[in-house]
Amino acid sequence: MKNLLVFVLLSLFHGALFSQQNQITIDADQSLGNINPLVYGQFIEYIGRCIDGGIYEENNPLSDDRGFRKDVLAKAKALNPTTLRFPGGTVVKTFHWEDGVGPKELRKAKKNLIWGGVDSYQFGTCEFIEYCRALQAEPCLVVNLSTGTAEEAANWVEYCNGTGNTYYANLRRAHGYAEPFQVKFWALGNEEGAEPDAGRHQDPNDYVKDVWHFIKLMKLTDPSIKLIANGEAMNEHWNKTVLDGIGNAVDYLSYHYYVNTTANQPYSIFEKIATAEKEIEHLGNFIRKNYSDTVQNWSEWYRFPHREEPIKLSFDEWGIWEKQDPPYGTTNVYTWRHALATASFLQVIQRKAKTIGIANWAQMVNILAPIMSDEDGSVKQTIFYPLQAYRQYGLGESIVAESHSPTLPGGIVALDLSATIDREKKLLTLFAVNRSLQEIQAPLTLNNAKIKEVKSKISYSSSSLEAKNTLAAKEVDVVQVAEQKNIQQNKPLTFASESITIYTFTLQ
Ligand code: AHR
């Protein structure tokens, strides 16, 4: 009995100590860089029902006269991606853009050699551009480095961007598009180093040799385009060879990272996100140390301009891939825990603003996606909410925000934070993911700025970590969104258990 009393007293003391120790510190003068709006992008690929049967479905009463599923488009608009990457992904290694332009009845339906099934190519370049315009998203096209040629890639640039009296600009006009598409971002292949794929550049020296030819023809066609070279995560030999070879001509190095949950270790997904953050930090330092912000000794004989800005990462595939359905496991149903992980990952992207210039959640519809559809309708998965919210509130300058909060299994901090400041509008926004089972209360110390008022608090929560939205119950939404305004300022900030919270403060 005496022991029990001691235990209860100790626990109470410990609990109180815990809550006293919780602390948030933000430093308005410690900048982590400006967040590029292009970090809030999405990706679509010819894979499963992402495009055919997802975004595009002719003869479905839910589709418009272009074949775009109206319900899916409405959700994609609400998601508000700033950029859209297309058409792959791995499938790009077999993609030939001319199969997907011109009269629809003449397009070449083809077996998808990578992911299975047949692609109709009814949704090709022009439909993709129309989709981007509808979303107000910047298009990013990925060229085929494996079975395509440099000339084919340059012709694609001309088809999209040509303004003169040329065959390919005229072909676009003949297809009904008088104005150039002005596609600025072009990626030079996808995961070219991956041995099991249908690519042919597993040796980075081969990639550099071939890709240099692509760069020359594409840039000579349109010198204003920005290029994304293939990176290979933490393969320093690959990244160094590529950037030593073509780093003066390209603007971005691609980086891909998917996380998942190790069986019976629910916090492992957060540990993996923390590992991604360390990798991004490492890659950013590697780039800044080895490749200067400006380019010297560029030969005028190249006849097109060199890179004009420091090289940034294009984090053009990030997401959660739980491998739920064999063989590739890409039709993921995301729980509320995945939404917390998505928000945590978005906070990494915000914190790494100096390094990341573009980022795309992979993907958008039906495959690893925030939007799921079937013939009768569509639903927003749990991860939709953080993707939408961070885009809406997460622009401006990223600044240092640190929490002192309990440590969870795997060494994960309970309260993960990021913060942004808009110095002109005098607004500070704090993003927080409470990954623990308890509500956290924490006083805020703001250095080098003063809060005028707590403008608003938006919190996202759900009944359980395993809650999910499904196509089987489209009318049910397990995500609760609550907004409070005019909150008393002298109280500690509060974060509900297993929640995402966005506080906005006005500054003096
Ligand atoms: O997004 C699914 C696949 O993941 C992409 O096709 C490929 O680039 C990556 O490995």
Short mmCIF file of C-alpha atoms and ligand atoms in Angstrom, two decimals, residues 43 45 47 85 88-91 115 190-191 197 256 258 317 321 330 362-363 367-368, ligand 1:
data_model
loop_
_atom_site.label_atom_id
_atom_site.label_comp_id
_atom_site.label_asym_id
_atom_site.label_seq_id
_atom_site.Cartn_x
_atom_site.Cartn_y
_atom_site.Cartn_z
CA PHE A 43 3.01 13.87 -59.12
CA GLU A 45 2.15 8.76 -63.52
CA ILE A 47 0.44 3.60 -63.14
CA ARG A 85 5.00 16.28 -62.41
CA GLY A 88 6.57 9.28 -64.49
CA GLY A 89 8.19 7.86 -62.53
CA THR A 90 9.62 4.61 -63.71
CA VAL A 91 7.20 4.44 -66.63
CA TRP A 115 3.26 -1.37 -63.99
CA ASN A 190 13.85 9.21 -63.47
CA GLU A 191 15.81 7.05 -61.02
CA ASP A 197 14.29 -0.81 -64.02
CA HIS A 256 13.27 10.55 -53.80
CA TYR A 258 9.35 7.09 -49.27
CA GLU A 317 8.94 11.99 -55.13
CA TRP A 321 4.49 3.62 -49.31
CA THR A 330 0.89 1.22 -54.39
CA ALA A 362 3.95 10.95 -54.94
CA GLN A 363 1.31 10.65 -56.22
CA ILE A 367 -1.79 5.45 -56.28
CA LEU A 368 -0.06 6.47 -53.02
O1 AHR B 1 5.75 6.50 -57.32
C1 AHR B 1 5.93 5.17 -57.67
C2 AHR B 1 7.33 4.88 -58.20
O2 AHR B 1 8.26 5.08 -57.19
C3 AHR B 1 7.84 5.75 -59.33
O3 AHR B 1 7.41 5.30 -60.56
C4 AHR B 1 9.32 5.62 -59.21
O4 AHR B 1 10.00 6.76 -59.66
C5 AHR B 1 9.55 5.38 -57.73
O5 AHR B 1 10.42 4.36 -57.48
#
